[in-house]
Coordinates of N, CA and C and ligand atoms in Angstrom, one line a residue:
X1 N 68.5 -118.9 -94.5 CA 67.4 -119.7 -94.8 C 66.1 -118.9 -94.7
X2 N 65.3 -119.1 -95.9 CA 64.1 -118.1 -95.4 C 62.9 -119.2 -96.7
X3 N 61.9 -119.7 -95.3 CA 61.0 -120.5 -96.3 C 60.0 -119.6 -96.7
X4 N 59.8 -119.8 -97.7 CA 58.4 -119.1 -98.5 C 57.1 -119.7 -98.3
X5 N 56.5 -119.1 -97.5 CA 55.4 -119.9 -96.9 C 55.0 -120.8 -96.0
X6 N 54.7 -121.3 -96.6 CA 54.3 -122.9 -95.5 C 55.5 -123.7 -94.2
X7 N 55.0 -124.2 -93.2 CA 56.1 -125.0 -93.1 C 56.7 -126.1 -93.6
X8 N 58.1 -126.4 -93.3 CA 58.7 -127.9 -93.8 C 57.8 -128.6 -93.1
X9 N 58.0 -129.9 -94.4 CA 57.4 -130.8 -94.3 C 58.4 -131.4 -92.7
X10 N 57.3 -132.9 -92.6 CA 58.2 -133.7 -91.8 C 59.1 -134.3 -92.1
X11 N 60.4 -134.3 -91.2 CA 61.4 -135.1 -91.5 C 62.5 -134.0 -92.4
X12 N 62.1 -133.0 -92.8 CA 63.0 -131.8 -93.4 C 63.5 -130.6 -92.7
X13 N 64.7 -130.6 -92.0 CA 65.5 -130.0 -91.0 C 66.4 -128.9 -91.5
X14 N 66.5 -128.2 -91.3 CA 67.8 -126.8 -91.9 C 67.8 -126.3 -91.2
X15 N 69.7 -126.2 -91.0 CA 70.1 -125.5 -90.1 C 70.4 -124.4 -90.8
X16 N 70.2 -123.3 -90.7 CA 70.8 -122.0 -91.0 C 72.3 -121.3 -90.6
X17 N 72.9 -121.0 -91.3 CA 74.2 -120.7 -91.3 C 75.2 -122.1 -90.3
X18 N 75.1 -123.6 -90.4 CA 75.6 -124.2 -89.8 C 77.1 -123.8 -89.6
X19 N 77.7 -123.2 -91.2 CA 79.6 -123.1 -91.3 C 79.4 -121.4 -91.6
X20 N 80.0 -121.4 -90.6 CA 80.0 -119.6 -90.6 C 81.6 -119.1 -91.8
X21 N 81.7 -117.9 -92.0 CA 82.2 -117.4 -93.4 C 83.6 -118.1 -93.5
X22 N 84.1 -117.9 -92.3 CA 85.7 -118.4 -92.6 C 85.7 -120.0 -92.9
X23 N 84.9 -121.1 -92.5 CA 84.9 -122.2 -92.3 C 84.2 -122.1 -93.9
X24 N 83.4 -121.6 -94.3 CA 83.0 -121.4 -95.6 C 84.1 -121.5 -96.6
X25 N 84.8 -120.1 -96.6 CA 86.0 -119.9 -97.0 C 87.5 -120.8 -97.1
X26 N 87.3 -121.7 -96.0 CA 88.9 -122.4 -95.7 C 88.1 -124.0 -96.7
X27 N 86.1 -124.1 -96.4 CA 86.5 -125.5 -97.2 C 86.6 -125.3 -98.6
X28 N 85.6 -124.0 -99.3 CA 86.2 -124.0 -100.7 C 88.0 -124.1 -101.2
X29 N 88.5 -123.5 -100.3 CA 90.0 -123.9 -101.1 C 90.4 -125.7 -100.6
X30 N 89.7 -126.1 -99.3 CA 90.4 -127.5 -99.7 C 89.0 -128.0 -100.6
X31 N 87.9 -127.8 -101.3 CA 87.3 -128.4 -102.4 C 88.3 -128.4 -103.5
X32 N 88.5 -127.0 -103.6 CA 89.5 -126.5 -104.9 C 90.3 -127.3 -105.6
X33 N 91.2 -127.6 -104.4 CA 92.2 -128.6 -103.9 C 91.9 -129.7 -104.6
X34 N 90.7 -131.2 -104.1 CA 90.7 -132.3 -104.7 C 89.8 -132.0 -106.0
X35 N 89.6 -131.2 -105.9 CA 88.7 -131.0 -107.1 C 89.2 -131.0 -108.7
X36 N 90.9 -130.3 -108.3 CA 91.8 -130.4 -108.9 C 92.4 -132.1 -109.4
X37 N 92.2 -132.6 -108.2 CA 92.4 -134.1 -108.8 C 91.3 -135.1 -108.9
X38 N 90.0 -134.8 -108.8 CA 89.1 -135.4 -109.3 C 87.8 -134.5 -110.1
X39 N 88.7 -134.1 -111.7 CA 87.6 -132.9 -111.7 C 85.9 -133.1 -112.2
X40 N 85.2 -131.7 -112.3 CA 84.2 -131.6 -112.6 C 83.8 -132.5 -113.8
X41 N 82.7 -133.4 -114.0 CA 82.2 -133.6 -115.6 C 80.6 -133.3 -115.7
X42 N 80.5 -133.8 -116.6 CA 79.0 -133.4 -116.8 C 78.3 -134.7 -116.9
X43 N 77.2 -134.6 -116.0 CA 76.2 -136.0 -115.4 C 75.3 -135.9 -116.8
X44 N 74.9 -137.0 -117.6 CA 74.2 -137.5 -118.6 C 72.6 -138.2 -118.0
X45 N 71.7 -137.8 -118.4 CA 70.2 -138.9 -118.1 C 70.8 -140.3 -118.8
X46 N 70.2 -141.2 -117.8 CA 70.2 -142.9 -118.8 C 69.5 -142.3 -120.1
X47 N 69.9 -143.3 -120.9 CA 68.8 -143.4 -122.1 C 69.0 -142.4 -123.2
X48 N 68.6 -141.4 -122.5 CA 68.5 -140.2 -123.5 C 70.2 -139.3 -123.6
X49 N 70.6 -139.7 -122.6 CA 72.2 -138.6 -122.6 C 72.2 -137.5 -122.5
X50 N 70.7 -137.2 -122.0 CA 70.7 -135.4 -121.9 C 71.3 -135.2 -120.9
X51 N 72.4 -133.8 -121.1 CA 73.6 -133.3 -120.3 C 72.6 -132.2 -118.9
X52 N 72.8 -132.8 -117.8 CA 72.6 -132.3 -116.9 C 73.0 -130.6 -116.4
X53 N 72.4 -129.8 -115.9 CA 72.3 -128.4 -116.4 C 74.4 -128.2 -114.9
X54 N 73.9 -128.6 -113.6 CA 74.9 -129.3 -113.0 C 76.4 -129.6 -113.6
X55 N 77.5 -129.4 -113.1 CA 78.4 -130.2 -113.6 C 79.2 -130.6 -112.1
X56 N 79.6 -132.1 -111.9 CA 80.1 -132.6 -110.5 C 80.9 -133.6 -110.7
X57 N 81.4 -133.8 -109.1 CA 82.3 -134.3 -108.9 C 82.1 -135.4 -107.8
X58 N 82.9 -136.1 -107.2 CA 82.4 -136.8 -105.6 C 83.6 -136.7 -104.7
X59 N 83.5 -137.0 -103.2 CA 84.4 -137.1 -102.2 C 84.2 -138.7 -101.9
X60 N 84.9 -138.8 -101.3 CA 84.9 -140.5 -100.4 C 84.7 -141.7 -101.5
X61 N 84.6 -142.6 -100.3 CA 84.7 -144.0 -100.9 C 84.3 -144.4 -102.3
X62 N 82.7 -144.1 -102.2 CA 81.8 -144.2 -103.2 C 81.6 -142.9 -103.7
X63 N 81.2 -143.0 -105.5 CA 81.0 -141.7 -105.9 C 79.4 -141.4 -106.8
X64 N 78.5 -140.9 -106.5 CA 77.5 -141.4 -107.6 C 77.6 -140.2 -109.0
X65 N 77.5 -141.4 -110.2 CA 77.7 -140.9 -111.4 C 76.6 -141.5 -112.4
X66 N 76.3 -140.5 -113.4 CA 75.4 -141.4 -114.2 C 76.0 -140.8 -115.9
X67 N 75.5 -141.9 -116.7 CA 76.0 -141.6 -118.0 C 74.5 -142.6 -119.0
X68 N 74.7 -142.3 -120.3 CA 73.9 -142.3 -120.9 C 73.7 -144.0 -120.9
X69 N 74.8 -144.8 -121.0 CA 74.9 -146.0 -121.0 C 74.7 -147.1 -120.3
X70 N 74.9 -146.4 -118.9 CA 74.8 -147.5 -118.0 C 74.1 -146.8 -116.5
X71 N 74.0 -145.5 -116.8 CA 72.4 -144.7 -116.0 C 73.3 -144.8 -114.3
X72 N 72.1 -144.7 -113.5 CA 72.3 -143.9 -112.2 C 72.9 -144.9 -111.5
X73 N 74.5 -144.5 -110.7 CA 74.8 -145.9 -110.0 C 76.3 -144.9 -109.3
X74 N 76.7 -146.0 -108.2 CA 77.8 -145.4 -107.4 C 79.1 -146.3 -107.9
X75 N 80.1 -145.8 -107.8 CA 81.4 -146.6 -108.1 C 82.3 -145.5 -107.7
X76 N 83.5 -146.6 -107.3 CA 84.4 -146.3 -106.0 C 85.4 -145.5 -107.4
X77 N 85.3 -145.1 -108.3 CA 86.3 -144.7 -109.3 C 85.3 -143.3 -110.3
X78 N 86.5 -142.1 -110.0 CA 85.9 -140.8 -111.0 C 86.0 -141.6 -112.8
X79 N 84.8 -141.0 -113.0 CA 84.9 -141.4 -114.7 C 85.7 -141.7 -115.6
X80 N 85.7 -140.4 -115.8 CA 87.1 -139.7 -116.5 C 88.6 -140.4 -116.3
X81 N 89.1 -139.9 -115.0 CA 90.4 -139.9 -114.7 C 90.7 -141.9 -114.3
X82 N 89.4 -142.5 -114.1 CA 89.4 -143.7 -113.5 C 90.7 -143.7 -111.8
X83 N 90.8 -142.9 -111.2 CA 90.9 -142.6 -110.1 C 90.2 -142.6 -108.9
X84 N 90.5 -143.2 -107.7 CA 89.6 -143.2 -106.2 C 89.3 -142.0 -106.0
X85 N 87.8 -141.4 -105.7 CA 87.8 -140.3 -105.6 C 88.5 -139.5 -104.3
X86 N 89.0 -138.5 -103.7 CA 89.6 -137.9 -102.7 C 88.7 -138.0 -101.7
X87 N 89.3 -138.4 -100.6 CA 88.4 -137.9 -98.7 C 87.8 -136.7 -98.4
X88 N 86.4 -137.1 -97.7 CA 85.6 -136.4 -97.9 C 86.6 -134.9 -96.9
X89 N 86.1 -134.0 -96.8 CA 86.8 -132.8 -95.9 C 86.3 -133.1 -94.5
X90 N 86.9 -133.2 -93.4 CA 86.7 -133.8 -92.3 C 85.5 -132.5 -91.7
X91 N 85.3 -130.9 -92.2 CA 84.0 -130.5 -91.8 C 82.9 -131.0 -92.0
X92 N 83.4 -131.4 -93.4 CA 81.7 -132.7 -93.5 C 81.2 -133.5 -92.9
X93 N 81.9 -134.9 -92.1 CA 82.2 -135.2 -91.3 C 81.9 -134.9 -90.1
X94 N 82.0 -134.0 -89.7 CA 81.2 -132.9 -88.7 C 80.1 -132.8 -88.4
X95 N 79.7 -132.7 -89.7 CA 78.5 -131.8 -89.7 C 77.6 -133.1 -89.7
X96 N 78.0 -134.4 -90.7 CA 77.2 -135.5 -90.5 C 77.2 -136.1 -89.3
X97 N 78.2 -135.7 -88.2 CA 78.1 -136.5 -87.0 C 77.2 -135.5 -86.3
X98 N 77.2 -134.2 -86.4 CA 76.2 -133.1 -85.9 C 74.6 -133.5 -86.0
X99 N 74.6 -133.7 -87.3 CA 72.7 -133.8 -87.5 C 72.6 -135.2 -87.3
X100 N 73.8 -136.2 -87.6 CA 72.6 -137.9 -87.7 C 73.8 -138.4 -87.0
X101 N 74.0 -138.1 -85.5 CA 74.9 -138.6 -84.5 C 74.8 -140.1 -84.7
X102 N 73.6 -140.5 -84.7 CA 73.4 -142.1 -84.7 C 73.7 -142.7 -85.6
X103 N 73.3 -142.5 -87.0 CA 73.6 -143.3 -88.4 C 75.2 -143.4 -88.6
X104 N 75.8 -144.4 -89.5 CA 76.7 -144.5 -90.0 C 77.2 -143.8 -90.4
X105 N 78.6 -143.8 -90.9 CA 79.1 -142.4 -91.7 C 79.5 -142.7 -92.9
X106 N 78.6 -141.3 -94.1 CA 78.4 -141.1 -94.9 C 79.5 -142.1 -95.8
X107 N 79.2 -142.2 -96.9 CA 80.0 -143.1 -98.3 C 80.2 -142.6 -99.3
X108 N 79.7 -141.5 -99.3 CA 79.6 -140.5 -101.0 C 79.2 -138.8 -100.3
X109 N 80.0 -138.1 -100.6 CA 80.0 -137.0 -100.8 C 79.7 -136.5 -102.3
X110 N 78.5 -136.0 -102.8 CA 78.1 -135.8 -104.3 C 78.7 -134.3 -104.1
X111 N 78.9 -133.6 -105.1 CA 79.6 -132.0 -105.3 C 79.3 -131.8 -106.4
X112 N 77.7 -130.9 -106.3 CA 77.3 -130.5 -107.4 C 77.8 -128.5 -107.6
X113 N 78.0 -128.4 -108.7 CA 78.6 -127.2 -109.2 C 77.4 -126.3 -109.9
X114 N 77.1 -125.2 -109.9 CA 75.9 -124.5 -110.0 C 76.6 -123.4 -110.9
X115 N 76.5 -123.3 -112.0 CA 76.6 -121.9 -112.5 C 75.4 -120.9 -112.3
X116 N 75.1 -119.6 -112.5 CA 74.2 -118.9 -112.4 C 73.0 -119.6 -112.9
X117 N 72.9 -119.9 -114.6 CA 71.6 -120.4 -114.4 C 71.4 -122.1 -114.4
X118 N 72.2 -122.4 -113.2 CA 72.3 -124.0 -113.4 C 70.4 -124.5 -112.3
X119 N 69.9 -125.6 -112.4 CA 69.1 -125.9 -111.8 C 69.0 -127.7 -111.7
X120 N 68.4 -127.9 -110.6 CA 67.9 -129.1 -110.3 C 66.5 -129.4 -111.0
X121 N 66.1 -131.0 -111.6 CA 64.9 -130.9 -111.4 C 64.4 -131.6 -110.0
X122 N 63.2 -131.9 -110.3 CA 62.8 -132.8 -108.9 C 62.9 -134.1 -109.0
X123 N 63.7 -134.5 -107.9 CA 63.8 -135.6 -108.0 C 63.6 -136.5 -106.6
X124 N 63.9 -138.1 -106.3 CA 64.4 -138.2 -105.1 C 65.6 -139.0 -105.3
X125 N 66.3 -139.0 -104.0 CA 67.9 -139.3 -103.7 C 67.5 -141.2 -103.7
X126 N 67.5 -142.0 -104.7 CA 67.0 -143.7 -104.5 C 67.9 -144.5 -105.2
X127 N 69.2 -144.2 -105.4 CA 69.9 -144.8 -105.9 C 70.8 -146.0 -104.8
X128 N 70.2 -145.5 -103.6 CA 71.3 -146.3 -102.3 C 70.6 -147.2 -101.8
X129 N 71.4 -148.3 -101.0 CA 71.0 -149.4 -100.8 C 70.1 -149.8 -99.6
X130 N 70.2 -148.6 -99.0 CA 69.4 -148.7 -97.5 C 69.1 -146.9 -97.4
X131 N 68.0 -147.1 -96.6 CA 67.1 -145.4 -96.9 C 67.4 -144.8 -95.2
X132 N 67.8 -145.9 -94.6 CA 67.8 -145.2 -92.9 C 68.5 -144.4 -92.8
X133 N 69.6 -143.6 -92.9 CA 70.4 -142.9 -93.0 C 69.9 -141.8 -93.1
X134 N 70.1 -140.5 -93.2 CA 69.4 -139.1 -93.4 C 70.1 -139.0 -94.6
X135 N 69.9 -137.9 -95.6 CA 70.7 -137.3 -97.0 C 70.5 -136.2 -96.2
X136 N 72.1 -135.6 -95.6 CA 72.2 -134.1 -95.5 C 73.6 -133.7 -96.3
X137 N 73.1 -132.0 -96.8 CA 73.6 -131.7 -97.6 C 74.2 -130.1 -97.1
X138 N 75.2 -129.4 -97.4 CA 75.5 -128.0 -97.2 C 75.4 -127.3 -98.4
X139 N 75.1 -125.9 -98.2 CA 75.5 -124.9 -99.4 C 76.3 -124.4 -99.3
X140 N 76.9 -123.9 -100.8 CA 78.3 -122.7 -100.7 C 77.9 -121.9 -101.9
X141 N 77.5 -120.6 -101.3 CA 77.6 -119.7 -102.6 C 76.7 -119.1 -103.1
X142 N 76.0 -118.7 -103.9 CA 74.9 -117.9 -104.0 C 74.0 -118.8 -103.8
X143 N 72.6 -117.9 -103.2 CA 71.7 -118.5 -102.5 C 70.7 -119.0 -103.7
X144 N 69.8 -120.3 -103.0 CA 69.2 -121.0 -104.1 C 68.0 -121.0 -103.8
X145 N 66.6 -121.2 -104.4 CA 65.3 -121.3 -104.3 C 65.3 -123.2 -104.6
X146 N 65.2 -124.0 -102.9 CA 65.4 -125.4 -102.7 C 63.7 -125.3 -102.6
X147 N 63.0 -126.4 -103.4 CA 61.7 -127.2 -103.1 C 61.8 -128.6 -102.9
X148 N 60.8 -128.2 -101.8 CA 60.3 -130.5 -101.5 C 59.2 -130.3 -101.2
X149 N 58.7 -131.7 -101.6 CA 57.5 -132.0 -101.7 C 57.7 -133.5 -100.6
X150 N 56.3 -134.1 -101.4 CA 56.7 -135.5 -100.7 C 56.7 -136.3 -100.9
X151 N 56.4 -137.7 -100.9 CA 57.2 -139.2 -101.1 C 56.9 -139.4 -102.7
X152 N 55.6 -138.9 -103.0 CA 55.2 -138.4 -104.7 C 55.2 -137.8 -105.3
X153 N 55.5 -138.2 -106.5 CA 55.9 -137.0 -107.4 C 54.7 -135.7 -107.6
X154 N 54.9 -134.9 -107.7 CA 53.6 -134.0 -107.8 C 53.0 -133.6 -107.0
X155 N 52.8 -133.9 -105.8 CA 52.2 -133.7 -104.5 C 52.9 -132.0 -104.5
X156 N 52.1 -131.3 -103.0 CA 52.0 -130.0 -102.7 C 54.0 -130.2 -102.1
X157 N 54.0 -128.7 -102.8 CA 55.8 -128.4 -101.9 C 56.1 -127.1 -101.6
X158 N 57.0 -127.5 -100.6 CA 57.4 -126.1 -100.0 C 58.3 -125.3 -100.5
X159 N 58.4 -124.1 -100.8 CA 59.8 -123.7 -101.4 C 60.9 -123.0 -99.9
X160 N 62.2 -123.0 -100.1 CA 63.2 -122.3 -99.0 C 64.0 -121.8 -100.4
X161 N 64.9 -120.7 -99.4 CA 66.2 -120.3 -99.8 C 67.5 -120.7 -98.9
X162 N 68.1 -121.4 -99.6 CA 69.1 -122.1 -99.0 C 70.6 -120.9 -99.5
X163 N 71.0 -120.6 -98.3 CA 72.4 -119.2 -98.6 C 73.4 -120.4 -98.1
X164 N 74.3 -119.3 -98.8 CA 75.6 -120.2 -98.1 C 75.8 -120.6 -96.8
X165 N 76.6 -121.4 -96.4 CA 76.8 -122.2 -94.8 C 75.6 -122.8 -94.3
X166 N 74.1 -122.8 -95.4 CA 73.1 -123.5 -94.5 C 73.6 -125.2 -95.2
X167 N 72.8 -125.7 -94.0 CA 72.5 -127.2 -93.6 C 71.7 -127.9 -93.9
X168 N 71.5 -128.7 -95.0 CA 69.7 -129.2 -94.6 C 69.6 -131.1 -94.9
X169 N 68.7 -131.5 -94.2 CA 68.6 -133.0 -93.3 C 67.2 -133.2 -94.2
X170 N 67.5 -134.6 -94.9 CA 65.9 -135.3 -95.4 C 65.8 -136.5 -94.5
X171 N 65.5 -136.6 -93.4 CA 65.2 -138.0 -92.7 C 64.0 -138.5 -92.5
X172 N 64.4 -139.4 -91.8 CA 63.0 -140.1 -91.7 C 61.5 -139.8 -92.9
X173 N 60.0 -139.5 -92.5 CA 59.2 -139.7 -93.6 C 59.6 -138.4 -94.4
X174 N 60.7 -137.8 -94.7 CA 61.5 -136.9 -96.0 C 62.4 -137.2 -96.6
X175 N 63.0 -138.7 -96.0 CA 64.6 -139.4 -96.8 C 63.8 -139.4 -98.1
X176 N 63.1 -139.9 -98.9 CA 62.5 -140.2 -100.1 C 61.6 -139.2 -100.2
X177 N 61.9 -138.0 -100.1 CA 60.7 -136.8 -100.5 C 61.7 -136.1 -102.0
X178 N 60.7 -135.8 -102.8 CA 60.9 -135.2 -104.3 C 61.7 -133.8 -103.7
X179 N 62.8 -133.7 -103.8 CA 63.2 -132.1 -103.7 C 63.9 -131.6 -105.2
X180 N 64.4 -130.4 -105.6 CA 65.3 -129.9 -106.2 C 65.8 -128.4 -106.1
X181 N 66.0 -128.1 -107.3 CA 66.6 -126.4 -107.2 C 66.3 -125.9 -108.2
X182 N 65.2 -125.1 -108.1 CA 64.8 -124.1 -109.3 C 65.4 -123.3 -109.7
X183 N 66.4 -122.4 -108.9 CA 67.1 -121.7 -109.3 C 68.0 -120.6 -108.3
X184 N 69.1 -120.0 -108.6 CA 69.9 -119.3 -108.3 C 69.4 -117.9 -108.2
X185 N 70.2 -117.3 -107.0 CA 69.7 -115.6 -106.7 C 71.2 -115.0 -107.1
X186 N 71.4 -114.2 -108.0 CA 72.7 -113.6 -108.5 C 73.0 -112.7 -107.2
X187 N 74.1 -112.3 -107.2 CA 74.6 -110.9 -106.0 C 74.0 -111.3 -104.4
X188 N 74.2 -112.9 -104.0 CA 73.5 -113.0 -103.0 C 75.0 -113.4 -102.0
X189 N 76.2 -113.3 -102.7 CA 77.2 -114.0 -101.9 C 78.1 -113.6 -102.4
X190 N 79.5 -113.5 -102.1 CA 80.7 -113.3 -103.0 C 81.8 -114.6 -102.9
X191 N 81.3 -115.4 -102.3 CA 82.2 -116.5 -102.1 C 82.5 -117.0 -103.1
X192 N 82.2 -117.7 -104.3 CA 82.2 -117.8 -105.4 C 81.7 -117.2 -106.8
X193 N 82.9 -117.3 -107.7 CA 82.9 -115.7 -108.4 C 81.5 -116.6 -109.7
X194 N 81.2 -115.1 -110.3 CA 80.1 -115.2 -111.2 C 78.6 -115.9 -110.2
X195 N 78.5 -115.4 -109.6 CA 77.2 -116.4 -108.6 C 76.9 -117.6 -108.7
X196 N 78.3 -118.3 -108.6 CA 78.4 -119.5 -108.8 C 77.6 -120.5 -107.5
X197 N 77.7 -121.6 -107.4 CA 76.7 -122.2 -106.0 C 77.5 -123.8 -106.2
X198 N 77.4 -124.2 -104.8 CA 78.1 -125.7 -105.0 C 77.4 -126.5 -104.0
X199 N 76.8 -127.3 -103.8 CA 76.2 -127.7 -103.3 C 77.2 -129.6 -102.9
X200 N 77.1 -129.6 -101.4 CA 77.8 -130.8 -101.2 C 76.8 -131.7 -100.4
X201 N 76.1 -133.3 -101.3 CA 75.5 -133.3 -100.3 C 76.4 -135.1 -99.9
X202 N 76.2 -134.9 -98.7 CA 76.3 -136.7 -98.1 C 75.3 -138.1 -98.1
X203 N 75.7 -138.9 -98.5 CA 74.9 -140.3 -98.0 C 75.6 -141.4 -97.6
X204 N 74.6 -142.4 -97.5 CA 75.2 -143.8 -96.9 C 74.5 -144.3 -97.7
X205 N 75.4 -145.0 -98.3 CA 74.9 -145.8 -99.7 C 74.7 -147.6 -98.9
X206 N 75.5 -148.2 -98.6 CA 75.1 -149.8 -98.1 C 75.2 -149.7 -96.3
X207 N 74.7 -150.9 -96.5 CA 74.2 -151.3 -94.8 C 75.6 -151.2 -93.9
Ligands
AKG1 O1 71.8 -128.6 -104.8 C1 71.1 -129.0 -103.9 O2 70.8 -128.3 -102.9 C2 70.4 -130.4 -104.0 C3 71.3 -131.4 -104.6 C4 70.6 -132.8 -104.8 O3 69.4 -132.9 -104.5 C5 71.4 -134.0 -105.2 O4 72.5 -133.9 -105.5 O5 70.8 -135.1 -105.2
MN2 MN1 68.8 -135.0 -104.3

């Protein structure tokens, strides 16, 4: 993790190298694994159906998916396959009992897929039914240029580089802060081939 300037805002926490290489290593093959049975598709905007640069998947109970028809929303079934999505990997688990010991445990594991020049825009995470919970998220894979800002769109933000095995926590006045992903650093990792990047993050979707 290496922020570019300024500091994080409040309420925005990263841990740096949380899952060291091997633990890196052992969860991509069990991602691999359910990934295989609940595969990747490609996320649509409401309205317009523009194809998301991203292509994902989900873990656990709830899965959040959006399509042109019926837009941003969670359901306990992959799209495609109409299938329960697969249990989250019990290091996730971990790591959410690690950073937000107190809150509930997570409902949706989102698994977003990064090709080289894949990106986020800015956005914030408001599709869930209750905001007390933290949205923490891990990387795997080449390192990314992550910004947040804050509870408004447009307001001043910070940029970081999020490398593989980091950690990072939007709580408290950051649960609703604008972040995304501008973009990918090629030759920053070898864990996944072509500088690929996967990003897994957790929520608690209802009370
Ligand atoms: O890839 C990331 O680090 C961020 C992902 C994200 O913000 C999301 O899935 O809502
Ligand atoms: Mn987000």
């Amino acid at each position: 993790m290496k922020i570019e300037g300024k500091p994080l805002p409040n309420g925005v926490m990263v841990r740096p190298a949380w899952l060291n290489e091997t633990g890196q290593a052992d969860l991509l093959t069990e991602i691999r694994a359910k990934v295989a049975k609940a595969p990747l598709f490609v996320p649509k905007m409401p309205r317009t159906g523009k194809e998301m640069s991203v292509r994902m998947t989900n873990f656990g109970p709830l899965g959040w998916v959006t399509d042109k028809e019926r837009g941003y929303r969670y359901q306990a079934q992959h799209p495609v396959t109409g299938e329960s999505w697969p249990d989250m990997p019990d290091i996730l688990l971990k790591l959410w009992a690690d950073l937000a010991p107190n809150a509930p445990p997570p409902q949706a594991c989102l698994v977003n897929f990064y090709a080289h020049d894949a990106k986020m825009g800015m956005h914030q995470d408001s599709d869930e039914e209750i905001f007390d919970a933290p949205v923490i998220s891990l990387s795997l894979g080449a390192t990314c240029l992550f910004r947040v800002g804050g509870v408004k769109r447009g307001g001043k933000t910070t940029s970081l580089r999020l490398e593989s095995g980091d950690a990072l926590a939007l709580s408290g006045p950051a649960r609703m802060a604008y972040h995304g992903v501008d973009r990918l650093y090629a030759g920053t990792s070898d864990l996944i081939k072509d500088d690929g990047r996967l990003n897994l993050t957790l929520r608690r979707v209802t009370a």
